[in-house]
mmCIF file of C-alpha atoms and ligand atoms in Angstrom:
data_model
loop_
_atom_site.group_PDB
_atom_site.id
_atom_site.type_symbol
_atom_site.label_atom_id
_atom_site.label_comp_id
_atom_site.label_asym_id
_atom_site.label_seq_id
_atom_site.Cartn_x
_atom_site.Cartn_y
_atom_site.Cartn_z
ATOM 1 C CA UNK A 1 -8.164 19.695 -13.124
ATOM 2 C CA UNK A 2 -11.302 18.482 -14.889
ATOM 3 C CA UNK A 3 -14.809 18.645 -13.487
ATOM 4 C CA UNK A 4 -15.942 15.363 -11.933
ATOM 5 C CA UNK A 5 -17.766 13.156 -14.425
ATOM 6 C CA UNK A 6 -21.455 12.389 -13.947
ATOM 7 C CA UNK A 7 -22.162 9.407 -11.727
ATOM 8 C CA UNK A 8 -24.914 7.934 -9.546
ATOM 9 C CA UNK A 9 -24.136 8.297 -5.826
ATOM 10 C CA UNK A 10 -24.956 5.623 -3.237
ATOM 11 C CA UNK A 11 -24.358 5.546 0.522
ATOM 12 C CA UNK A 12 -25.189 2.039 1.705
ATOM 13 C CA UNK A 13 -25.551 1.210 5.403
ATOM 14 C CA UNK A 14 -24.116 -2.330 5.160
ATOM 15 C CA UNK A 15 -21.219 -3.942 3.410
ATOM 16 C CA UNK A 16 -23.595 -6.585 1.892
ATOM 17 C CA UNK A 17 -25.545 -3.752 0.248
ATOM 18 C CA UNK A 18 -22.284 -2.133 -0.902
ATOM 19 C CA UNK A 19 -21.004 -5.256 -2.667
ATOM 20 C CA UNK A 20 -24.451 -5.927 -4.228
ATOM 21 C CA UNK A 21 -24.415 -2.390 -5.665
ATOM 22 C CA UNK A 22 -20.878 -2.934 -6.969
ATOM 23 C CA UNK A 23 -21.872 -6.197 -8.586
ATOM 24 C CA UNK A 24 -24.690 -4.371 -10.352
ATOM 25 C CA UNK A 25 -22.418 -2.286 -12.592
ATOM 26 C CA UNK A 26 -19.008 -3.063 -14.083
ATOM 27 C CA UNK A 27 -18.099 0.631 -14.013
ATOM 28 C CA UNK A 28 -19.063 1.280 -10.352
ATOM 29 C CA UNK A 29 -16.320 2.244 -7.861
ATOM 30 C CA UNK A 30 -16.094 2.320 -4.078
ATOM 31 C CA UNK A 31 -15.076 5.596 -2.476
ATOM 32 C CA UNK A 32 -13.981 5.960 1.150
ATOM 33 C CA UNK A 33 -11.988 9.090 2.074
ATOM 34 C CA UNK A 34 -11.746 9.996 -1.608
ATOM 35 C CA UNK A 35 -8.192 11.355 -1.230
ATOM 36 C CA UNK A 36 -6.853 9.079 -3.932
ATOM 37 C CA UNK A 37 -9.900 8.356 -6.125
ATOM 38 C CA UNK A 38 -11.309 11.893 -6.359
ATOM 39 C CA UNK A 39 -7.928 13.373 -7.326
ATOM 40 C CA UNK A 40 -7.640 10.813 -10.147
ATOM 41 C CA UNK A 41 -11.226 11.416 -11.342
ATOM 42 C CA UNK A 42 -10.562 15.173 -11.408
ATOM 43 C CA UNK A 43 -7.650 14.374 -13.720
ATOM 44 C CA UNK A 44 -9.917 12.472 -16.067
ATOM 45 C CA UNK A 45 -8.573 9.096 -14.949
ATOM 46 C CA UNK A 46 -11.779 7.063 -14.967
ATOM 47 C CA UNK A 47 -15.506 7.624 -15.518
ATOM 48 C CA UNK A 48 -17.398 5.575 -12.965
ATOM 49 C CA UNK A 49 -21.109 5.019 -13.598
ATOM 50 C CA UNK A 50 -21.732 4.799 -9.831
ATOM 51 C CA UNK A 51 -19.771 5.898 -6.732
ATOM 52 C CA UNK A 52 -20.504 3.711 -3.706
ATOM 53 C CA UNK A 53 -19.583 5.736 -0.621
ATOM 54 C CA UNK A 54 -18.452 3.396 2.200
ATOM 55 C CA UNK A 55 -18.388 5.964 4.987
ATOM 56 C CA UNK A 56 -21.858 5.049 6.349
ATOM 57 C CA UNK A 57 -21.293 1.259 6.403
ATOM 58 C CA UNK A 58 -22.001 0.005 9.898
ATOM 59 C CA UNK A 59 -18.971 -1.383 11.726
ATOM 60 C CA UNK A 60 -16.511 -0.657 8.892
ATOM 61 C CA UNK A 61 -14.598 1.800 11.028
ATOM 62 C CA UNK A 62 -14.262 -0.511 14.059
ATOM 63 C CA UNK A 63 -10.998 -1.299 15.783
ATOM 64 C CA UNK A 64 -11.579 -4.197 18.172
ATOM 65 C CA UNK A 65 -10.078 -7.278 19.750
ATOM 66 C CA UNK A 66 -10.874 -10.633 18.166
ATOM 67 C CA UNK A 67 -9.506 -13.056 20.749
ATOM 68 C CA UNK A 68 -5.752 -12.480 20.715
ATOM 69 C CA UNK A 69 -5.897 -10.709 17.371
ATOM 70 C CA UNK A 70 -6.658 -7.124 16.456
ATOM 71 C CA UNK A 71 -9.439 -6.309 13.928
ATOM 72 C CA UNK A 72 -8.867 -3.155 11.938
ATOM 73 C CA UNK A 73 -11.929 -2.169 9.888
ATOM 74 C CA UNK A 74 -11.239 -0.968 6.357
ATOM 75 C CA UNK A 75 -13.093 2.267 7.125
ATOM 76 C CA UNK A 76 -10.807 3.280 9.994
ATOM 77 C CA UNK A 77 -9.201 6.623 9.184
ATOM 78 C CA UNK A 78 -5.410 6.832 9.167
ATOM 79 C CA UNK A 79 -5.586 9.509 11.877
ATOM 80 C CA UNK A 80 -7.531 7.085 14.114
ATOM 81 C CA UNK A 81 -5.182 4.206 13.247
ATOM 82 C CA UNK A 82 -2.162 6.309 14.226
ATOM 83 C CA UNK A 83 -3.503 7.226 17.683
ATOM 84 C CA UNK A 84 -5.522 4.135 18.715
ATOM 85 C CA UNK A 85 -4.175 2.641 21.993
ATOM 86 C CA UNK A 86 -4.639 -0.982 20.769
ATOM 87 C CA UNK A 87 -2.650 -0.216 17.639
ATOM 88 C CA UNK A 88 0.107 1.512 19.594
ATOM 89 C CA UNK A 89 0.238 -1.417 22.016
ATOM 90 C CA UNK A 90 0.436 -4.036 19.262
ATOM 91 C CA UNK A 91 2.874 -2.278 16.928
ATOM 92 C CA UNK A 92 3.938 1.361 16.979
ATOM 93 C CA UNK A 93 5.363 0.727 13.469
ATOM 94 C CA UNK A 94 1.838 0.578 12.092
ATOM 95 C CA UNK A 95 0.943 3.928 13.707
ATOM 96 C CA UNK A 96 4.234 5.322 12.339
ATOM 97 C CA UNK A 97 3.416 4.192 8.788
ATOM 98 C CA UNK A 98 -0.131 5.645 9.003
ATOM 99 C CA UNK A 99 1.296 8.964 10.269
ATOM 100 C CA UNK A 100 3.695 9.095 7.356
ATOM 101 C CA UNK A 101 0.900 9.157 4.764
ATOM 102 C CA UNK A 102 0.213 12.509 3.079
ATOM 103 C CA UNK A 103 -0.724 15.405 5.453
ATOM 104 C CA UNK A 104 -2.955 15.685 8.538
ATOM 105 C CA UNK A 105 -6.037 16.841 6.604
ATOM 106 C CA UNK A 106 -5.750 13.862 4.275
ATOM 107 C CA UNK A 107 -5.341 11.423 7.198
ATOM 108 C CA UNK A 108 -8.510 12.769 8.837
ATOM 109 C CA UNK A 109 -10.507 11.446 5.862
ATOM 110 C CA UNK A 110 -8.257 8.781 4.321
ATOM 111 C CA UNK A 111 -9.021 5.239 5.318
ATOM 112 C CA UNK A 112 -7.075 2.032 5.805
ATOM 113 C CA UNK A 113 -9.041 0.351 2.959
ATOM 114 C CA UNK A 114 -8.422 3.233 0.579
ATOM 115 C CA UNK A 115 -4.760 3.250 1.460
ATOM 116 C CA UNK A 116 -4.362 -0.466 0.773
ATOM 117 C CA UNK A 117 -6.425 -0.306 -2.427
ATOM 118 C CA UNK A 118 -5.060 2.983 -3.730
ATOM 119 C CA UNK A 119 -4.174 3.178 -7.395
ATOM 120 C CA UNK A 120 -0.653 2.667 -8.714
ATOM 121 C CA UNK A 121 1.195 5.735 -9.852
ATOM 122 C CA UNK A 122 3.479 6.731 -12.755
ATOM 123 C CA UNK A 123 4.869 9.897 -14.349
ATOM 124 C CA UNK A 124 2.990 8.954 -17.534
ATOM 125 C CA UNK A 125 -0.333 8.453 -15.671
ATOM 126 C CA UNK A 126 -0.687 11.027 -12.869
ATOM 127 C CA UNK A 127 -0.862 13.893 -15.332
ATOM 128 C CA UNK A 128 -3.499 16.187 -16.754
ATOM 129 C CA UNK A 129 -5.691 14.972 -19.640
ATOM 130 C CA UNK A 130 -3.957 17.206 -22.194
ATOM 131 C CA UNK A 131 -0.466 16.007 -21.084
ATOM 132 C CA UNK A 132 -1.489 12.360 -21.400
ATOM 133 C CA UNK A 133 -3.236 13.033 -24.762
ATOM 134 C CA UNK A 134 -0.061 14.743 -26.042
ATOM 135 C CA UNK A 135 1.891 11.564 -25.200
ATOM 136 C CA UNK A 136 -0.596 9.221 -26.856
ATOM 137 C CA UNK A 137 -1.869 8.088 -23.428
ATOM 138 C CA UNK A 138 -0.443 4.890 -21.881
ATOM 139 C CA UNK A 139 -1.286 1.225 -21.261
ATOM 140 C CA UNK A 140 -2.832 2.000 -17.897
ATOM 141 C CA UNK A 141 -5.408 4.374 -19.294
ATOM 142 C CA UNK A 142 -6.726 4.824 -22.833
ATOM 143 C CA UNK A 143 -3.450 3.885 -24.567
ATOM 144 C CA UNK A 144 -1.806 0.716 -25.883
ATOM 145 C CA UNK A 145 1.830 1.301 -24.873
ATOM 146 C CA UNK A 146 3.705 1.375 -21.571
ATOM 147 C CA UNK A 147 6.133 4.296 -21.908
ATOM 148 C CA UNK A 148 8.239 2.975 -18.983
ATOM 149 C CA UNK A 149 8.812 -0.481 -20.515
ATOM 150 C CA UNK A 150 7.747 0.084 -24.152
ATOM 151 C CA UNK A 151 7.872 -3.564 -25.270
ATOM 152 C CA UNK A 152 5.867 -4.793 -22.314
ATOM 153 C CA UNK A 153 2.279 -6.051 -22.454
ATOM 154 C CA UNK A 154 1.631 -5.049 -18.864
ATOM 155 C CA UNK A 155 1.584 -1.723 -16.995
ATOM 156 C CA UNK A 156 4.584 -0.944 -14.800
ATOM 157 C CA UNK A 157 3.038 1.841 -12.672
ATOM 158 C CA UNK A 158 4.278 1.647 -9.100
ATOM 159 C CA UNK A 159 2.456 1.026 -5.823
ATOM 160 C CA UNK A 160 3.326 3.774 -3.297
ATOM 161 C CA UNK A 161 1.150 2.937 -0.262
ATOM 162 C CA UNK A 162 2.853 3.233 3.109
ATOM 163 C CA UNK A 163 0.735 0.956 5.253
ATOM 164 C CA UNK A 164 0.690 -2.313 3.291
ATOM 165 C CA UNK A 165 4.337 -3.339 3.870
ATOM 166 C CA UNK A 166 3.928 -2.984 7.650
ATOM 167 C CA UNK A 167 0.798 -5.147 7.608
ATOM 168 C CA UNK A 168 2.768 -7.712 5.616
ATOM 169 C CA UNK A 169 5.655 -7.986 8.080
ATOM 170 C CA UNK A 170 3.155 -8.138 10.979
ATOM 171 C CA UNK A 171 1.611 -11.170 9.225
ATOM 172 C CA UNK A 172 -1.785 -9.543 8.675
ATOM 173 C CA UNK A 173 -4.770 -11.169 6.989
ATOM 174 C CA UNK A 174 -7.058 -9.267 4.647
ATOM 175 C CA UNK A 175 -10.772 -9.918 5.265
ATOM 176 C CA UNK A 176 -12.582 -9.701 1.946
ATOM 177 C CA UNK A 177 -16.381 -9.495 1.629
ATOM 178 C CA UNK A 178 -18.192 -10.719 -1.477
ATOM 179 C CA UNK A 179 -21.910 -10.862 -2.182
ATOM 180 C CA UNK A 180 -22.313 -14.349 -0.660
ATOM 181 C CA UNK A 181 -19.298 -14.980 1.511
ATOM 182 C CA UNK A 182 -16.349 -13.593 3.385
ATOM 183 C CA UNK A 183 -12.813 -14.878 2.735
ATOM 184 C CA UNK A 184 -9.421 -14.254 4.292
ATOM 185 C CA UNK A 185 -6.099 -13.896 2.469
ATOM 186 C CA UNK A 186 -2.634 -13.169 3.738
ATOM 187 C CA UNK A 187 -1.664 -9.543 3.145
ATOM 188 C CA UNK A 188 1.328 -10.916 1.195
ATOM 189 C CA UNK A 189 -1.152 -12.515 -1.230
ATOM 190 C CA UNK A 190 -3.486 -9.511 -1.492
ATOM 191 C CA UNK A 191 -1.562 -7.948 -4.397
ATOM 192 C CA UNK A 192 -0.180 -8.976 -7.755
ATOM 193 C CA UNK A 193 2.535 -7.332 -9.788
ATOM 194 C CA UNK A 194 0.539 -5.600 -12.472
ATOM 195 C CA UNK A 195 0.303 -1.814 -12.399
ATOM 196 C CA UNK A 196 -3.055 -2.057 -14.207
ATOM 197 C CA UNK A 197 -4.662 -4.496 -11.777
ATOM 198 C CA UNK A 198 -2.582 -4.806 -8.611
ATOM 199 C CA UNK A 199 -5.227 -5.690 -5.988
ATOM 200 C CA UNK A 200 -6.499 -9.278 -5.797
ATOM 201 C CA UNK A 201 -10.167 -8.344 -5.375
ATOM 202 C CA UNK A 202 -12.934 -9.540 -7.685
ATOM 203 C CA UNK A 203 -15.169 -6.844 -9.184
ATOM 204 C CA UNK A 204 -17.869 -7.591 -6.588
ATOM 205 C CA UNK A 205 -15.595 -7.771 -3.528
ATOM 206 C CA UNK A 206 -14.659 -5.152 -0.905
ATOM 207 C CA UNK A 207 -11.943 -5.129 1.660
ATOM 208 C CA UNK A 208 -13.731 -5.356 5.040
ATOM 209 C CA UNK A 209 -10.797 -5.359 7.454
ATOM 210 C CA UNK A 210 -7.268 -6.431 8.217
ATOM 211 C CA UNK A 211 -6.672 -8.756 11.174
ATOM 212 C CA UNK A 212 -3.311 -8.746 12.958
ATOM 213 C CA UNK A 213 -2.161 -11.671 15.137
ATOM 214 C CA UNK A 214 -0.318 -11.137 18.445
ATOM 215 C CA UNK A 215 3.297 -10.228 17.699
ATOM 216 C CA UNK A 216 5.105 -12.312 20.370
ATOM 217 C CA UNK A 217 8.706 -11.124 20.533
ATOM 218 C CA UNK A 218 8.541 -9.571 17.045
ATOM 219 C CA UNK A 219 9.425 -5.877 16.867
ATOM 220 C CA UNK A 220 8.816 -3.806 13.778
ATOM 221 C CA UNK A 221 9.643 -0.481 12.174
ATOM 222 C CA UNK A 222 8.909 1.426 8.980
ATOM 223 C CA UNK A 223 10.886 4.078 7.121
ATOM 224 C CA UNK A 224 10.424 5.841 3.779
ATOM 225 C CA UNK A 225 12.464 8.097 1.524
ATOM 226 C CA UNK A 226 10.475 11.014 0.062
ATOM 227 C CA UNK A 227 11.093 14.360 -1.516
ATOM 228 C CA UNK A 228 9.163 16.481 1.015
ATOM 229 C CA UNK A 229 9.100 15.173 4.556
ATOM 230 C CA UNK A 230 5.878 17.069 5.368
ATOM 231 C CA UNK A 231 3.795 15.374 2.653
ATOM 232 C CA UNK A 232 4.845 12.861 0.079
ATOM 233 C CA UNK A 233 4.487 9.388 -1.270
ATOM 234 C CA UNK A 234 7.413 6.993 -0.624
ATOM 235 C CA UNK A 235 10.082 6.980 -3.294
ATOM 236 C CA UNK A 236 10.967 3.743 -1.566
ATOM 237 C CA UNK A 237 9.624 2.464 1.717
ATOM 238 C CA UNK A 238 10.737 -0.487 3.874
ATOM 239 C CA UNK A 239 9.048 -2.329 6.738
ATOM 240 C CA UNK A 240 11.011 -4.734 8.890
ATOM 241 C CA UNK A 241 9.924 -7.074 11.717
ATOM 242 C CA UNK A 242 12.640 -8.770 13.710
ATOM 243 C CA UNK A 243 12.736 -11.343 16.488
ATOM 244 C CA UNK A 244 16.144 -11.655 18.039
ATOM 245 C CA UNK A 245 16.983 -14.607 20.274
ATOM 246 C CA UNK A 246 20.190 -13.970 22.190
ATOM 247 C CA UNK A 247 22.723 -13.301 19.445
ATOM 248 C CA UNK A 248 20.929 -14.644 16.412
ATOM 249 C CA UNK A 249 18.096 -13.598 14.111
ATOM 250 C CA UNK A 250 15.187 -15.905 15.013
ATOM 251 C CA UNK A 251 12.745 -14.254 12.586
ATOM 252 C CA UNK A 252 13.161 -11.512 10.012
ATOM 253 C CA UNK A 253 10.454 -10.172 7.746
ATOM 254 C CA UNK A 254 11.024 -7.419 5.252
ATOM 255 C CA UNK A 255 8.598 -5.788 2.825
ATOM 256 C CA UNK A 256 9.039 -2.977 0.347
ATOM 257 C CA UNK A 257 6.863 -0.337 -1.282
ATOM 258 C CA UNK A 258 7.386 2.393 -3.869
ATOM 259 C CA UNK A 259 9.582 0.094 -5.949
ATOM 260 C CA UNK A 260 7.282 -2.297 -7.868
ATOM 261 C CA UNK A 261 3.693 -2.473 -9.038
ATOM 262 C CA UNK A 262 2.778 -4.008 -5.693
ATOM 263 C CA UNK A 263 4.152 -3.993 -2.162
ATOM 264 C CA UNK A 264 6.309 -7.097 -1.871
ATOM 265 C CA UNK A 265 7.766 -9.294 0.839
ATOM 266 C CA UNK A 266 11.506 -9.960 0.511
ATOM 267 C CA UNK A 267 13.030 -13.352 1.115
ATOM 268 C CA UNK A 268 15.144 -13.573 4.267
ATOM 269 C CA UNK A 269 15.486 -17.338 4.797
ATOM 270 C CA UNK A 270 19.286 -17.170 4.425
ATOM 271 C CA UNK A 271 19.548 -14.782 7.338
ATOM 272 C CA UNK A 272 17.741 -16.859 9.966
ATOM 273 C CA UNK A 273 19.993 -18.248 12.650
ATOM 274 C CA UNK A 274 22.744 -15.748 11.865
ATOM 275 C CA UNK A 275 24.151 -12.874 13.807
ATOM 276 C CA UNK A 276 23.288 -9.435 12.313
ATOM 277 C CA UNK A 277 26.645 -8.166 11.028
ATOM 278 C CA UNK A 278 28.023 -6.638 7.829
ATOM 279 C CA UNK A 279 27.937 -9.979 5.966
ATOM 280 C CA UNK A 280 24.297 -10.412 6.896
ATOM 281 C CA UNK A 281 23.590 -6.833 5.793
ATOM 282 C CA UNK A 282 25.236 -7.554 2.428
ATOM 283 C CA UNK A 283 23.017 -10.635 2.002
ATOM 284 C CA UNK A 284 19.895 -8.653 2.825
ATOM 285 C CA UNK A 285 20.913 -5.948 0.316
ATOM 286 C CA UNK A 286 21.335 -8.663 -2.326
ATOM 287 C CA UNK A 287 17.866 -10.075 -1.556
ATOM 288 C CA UNK A 288 16.378 -6.598 -1.780
ATOM 289 C CA UNK A 289 18.001 -5.932 -5.158
ATOM 290 C CA UNK A 290 16.726 -9.225 -6.448
ATOM 291 C CA UNK A 291 13.118 -8.499 -5.432
ATOM 292 C CA UNK A 292 12.865 -4.798 -6.319
ATOM 293 C CA UNK A 293 12.373 -3.702 -9.891
ATOM 294 C CA UNK A 294 12.717 0.057 -9.648
ATOM 295 C CA UNK A 295 11.964 1.800 -12.937
ATOM 296 C CA UNK A 296 11.608 5.374 -14.058
ATOM 297 C CA UNK A 297 8.000 5.821 -12.806
ATOM 298 C CA UNK A 298 8.719 8.854 -10.625
ATOM 299 C CA UNK A 299 10.643 12.067 -11.210
ATOM 300 C CA UNK A 300 13.408 10.697 -8.969
ATOM 301 C CA UNK A 301 15.831 8.275 -10.655
ATOM 302 C CA UNK A 302 15.719 4.531 -10.147
ATOM 303 C CA UNK A 303 19.345 4.236 -8.931
ATOM 304 C CA UNK A 304 18.690 6.613 -6.030
ATOM 305 C CA UNK A 305 15.460 4.851 -5.048
ATOM 306 C CA UNK A 306 17.183 1.438 -5.170
ATOM 307 C CA UNK A 307 19.994 2.696 -2.973
ATOM 308 C CA UNK A 308 17.599 4.426 -0.578
ATOM 309 C CA UNK A 309 15.643 1.152 -0.181
ATOM 310 C CA UNK A 310 18.827 -0.751 0.755
ATOM 311 C CA UNK A 311 20.021 1.975 3.136
ATOM 312 C CA UNK A 312 16.675 2.217 4.898
ATOM 313 C CA UNK A 313 16.456 -1.549 5.304
ATOM 314 C CA UNK A 314 19.924 -1.770 6.833
ATOM 315 C CA UNK A 315 19.277 1.129 9.200
ATOM 316 C CA UNK A 316 15.972 -0.405 10.377
ATOM 317 C CA UNK A 317 17.497 -3.819 11.080
ATOM 318 C CA UNK A 318 20.455 -2.134 12.849
ATOM 319 C CA UNK A 319 18.059 -0.292 15.151
ATOM 320 C CA UNK A 320 15.781 -3.268 15.866
ATOM 321 C CA UNK A 321 18.814 -5.516 16.452
ATOM 322 C CA UNK A 322 20.368 -3.068 18.922
ATOM 323 C CA UNK A 323 16.963 -2.784 20.669
ATOM 324 C CA UNK A 324 17.191 -6.497 21.468
HETATM 325 C C1 FAD B 1 -1.151 15.153 -1.838
HETATM 326 C C2 FAD B 1 -1.321 13.679 -1.554
HETATM 327 C C3 FAD B 1 -0.311 13.026 -0.884
HETATM 328 C C4 FAD B 1 -0.429 11.654 -0.643
HETATM 329 N N1 FAD B 1 0.584 11.010 0.037
HETATM 330 C C5 FAD B 1 0.464 9.704 0.316
HETATM 331 C C6 FAD B 1 1.483 9.021 0.999
HETATM 332 O O1 FAD B 1 2.488 9.639 1.454
HETATM 333 N N2 FAD B 1 1.377 7.682 1.255
HETATM 334 C C7 FAD B 1 0.270 6.978 0.836
HETATM 335 O O2 FAD B 1 0.211 5.758 1.084
HETATM 336 N N3 FAD B 1 -0.727 7.595 0.160
HETATM 337 C C8 FAD B 1 -0.685 8.934 -0.093
HETATM 338 N N4 FAD B 1 -1.691 9.550 -0.771
HETATM 339 C C9 FAD B 1 -2.817 8.770 -1.328
HETATM 340 C C10 FAD B 1 -4.065 8.711 -0.413
HETATM 341 O O3 FAD B 1 -4.307 9.921 0.238
HETATM 342 C C11 FAD B 1 -3.956 7.628 0.642
HETATM 343 O O4 FAD B 1 -3.478 6.445 0.081
HETATM 344 C C12 FAD B 1 -5.268 7.354 1.347
HETATM 345 O O5 FAD B 1 -5.042 6.458 2.420
HETATM 346 C C13 FAD B 1 -6.361 6.757 0.469
HETATM 347 O O6 FAD B 1 -7.454 6.439 1.284
HETATM 348 P P1 FAD B 1 -8.929 6.952 0.915
HETATM 349 O O7 FAD B 1 -9.854 6.399 1.945
HETATM 350 O O8 FAD B 1 -8.961 8.436 0.751
HETATM 351 O O9 FAD B 1 -9.135 6.216 -0.476
HETATM 352 P P2 FAD B 1 -10.171 6.508 -1.682
HETATM 353 O O10 FAD B 1 -9.624 7.625 -2.503
HETATM 354 O O11 FAD B 1 -11.529 6.663 -1.148
HETATM 355 O O12 FAD B 1 -10.047 5.127 -2.432
HETATM 356 C C14 FAD B 1 -8.842 4.732 -3.044
HETATM 357 C C15 FAD B 1 -9.098 3.429 -3.810
HETATM 358 O O13 FAD B 1 -9.434 2.372 -2.927
HETATM 359 C C16 FAD B 1 -10.725 1.818 -3.241
HETATM 360 N N5 FAD B 1 -11.332 1.434 -1.980
HETATM 361 C C17 FAD B 1 -11.500 2.240 -0.901
HETATM 362 N N6 FAD B 1 -11.986 1.525 0.147
HETATM 363 C C18 FAD B 1 -12.117 0.258 -0.308
HETATM 364 C C19 FAD B 1 -12.583 -0.962 0.285
HETATM 365 N N7 FAD B 1 -12.984 -1.011 1.587
HETATM 366 N N8 FAD B 1 -12.585 -2.088 -0.480
HETATM 367 C C20 FAD B 1 -12.162 -2.054 -1.756
HETATM 368 N N9 FAD B 1 -11.724 -0.929 -2.370
HETATM 369 C C21 FAD B 1 -11.675 0.187 -1.660
HETATM 370 C C22 FAD B 1 -11.450 2.883 -4.040
HETATM 371 O O14 FAD B 1 -12.387 2.304 -4.942
HETATM 372 C C23 FAD B 1 -10.293 3.547 -4.787
HETATM 373 O O15 FAD B 1 -9.978 2.769 -5.924
HETATM 374 C C24 FAD B 1 -1.618 10.939 -1.036
HETATM 375 C C25 FAD B 1 -2.642 11.647 -1.687
HETATM 376 C C26 FAD B 1 -2.476 12.989 -1.948
HETATM 377 C C27 FAD B 1 -3.631 13.691 -2.671
#
């Protein structure tokens, strides 16, 4: 591990001040729990001029009702998210996903905003400086070639966050604060498939919160495949939300992580109005294969991760379907 680079440190008390500070320098970065960013900086991945610590921003760690909806501040820690009664009442799947991130000491500091905005990962990127130098660096940092897809002009590093797919299937909105305004975007539109720039935030914007609507009859679940159950990123993760009406699928939402450069929703239109049976499961598996683009970005092979994704999805829908 390298020493941290030199930077100016700020601890603003408001989000307005935080975004103004960010707008003031192209090389400034936000830091929340630091469990993703600081590890990368210690590896020499980035040299921010300024670190803008969000942990003193008033109201950023609020969880509160907004009419029928639930407001989850970007500064809420994952530990708090996993145990909050309003979260458990709205969707235990969200608490489950938060609890599956890293280990307990990480979750005590790690925030929702940091989880959603965490960097993409790759075996050619999350390495020491000397390892990356020996390989001529890569497109994501300092180099001009993607070693995963050598002829590509974009980076194929993978997004491995656990919480985003659940927020997608629960139909969450991201609340984004800029210097002069606040905008909302669907969680499904908060990302783009580029390992080098996967979050749809302008340089002077911060994620303020995620707002979840009431879930009606929708029930959700999340599962991930990982090497070590105690602490590990998803090799593939799947979130599912299902509304069953009598013997048909009235609504089915599926989102995946750990497979592409962004968490992605999967098309399920051809399953609506059907009974959940082995033909429907085959259709869902086909839709998943079409959407996922699993490449050799982790030490575990792409074929295994693709199969794990399909198996997890089927198991989750089986369980939610049986639950009624
Ligand atoms: C050993 C280990 C295991 C891990 N396992 C997992 C895992 O299983 N699943 C998983 O999802 N993650 C995992 N992580 C990654 C990380 O711990 C989590 O994603 C964590 O939630 C990041 O939150 P943070 O507050 O610490 O983010 P930070 O490190 O503070 O920030 C991460 C990024 O988000 C940006 N950011 C933070 N807040 C905001 C905001 N409000 N608006 C805009 N940008 C913002 C920062 O600028 C930075 O680029 C692991 C990390 C380690 C070290």
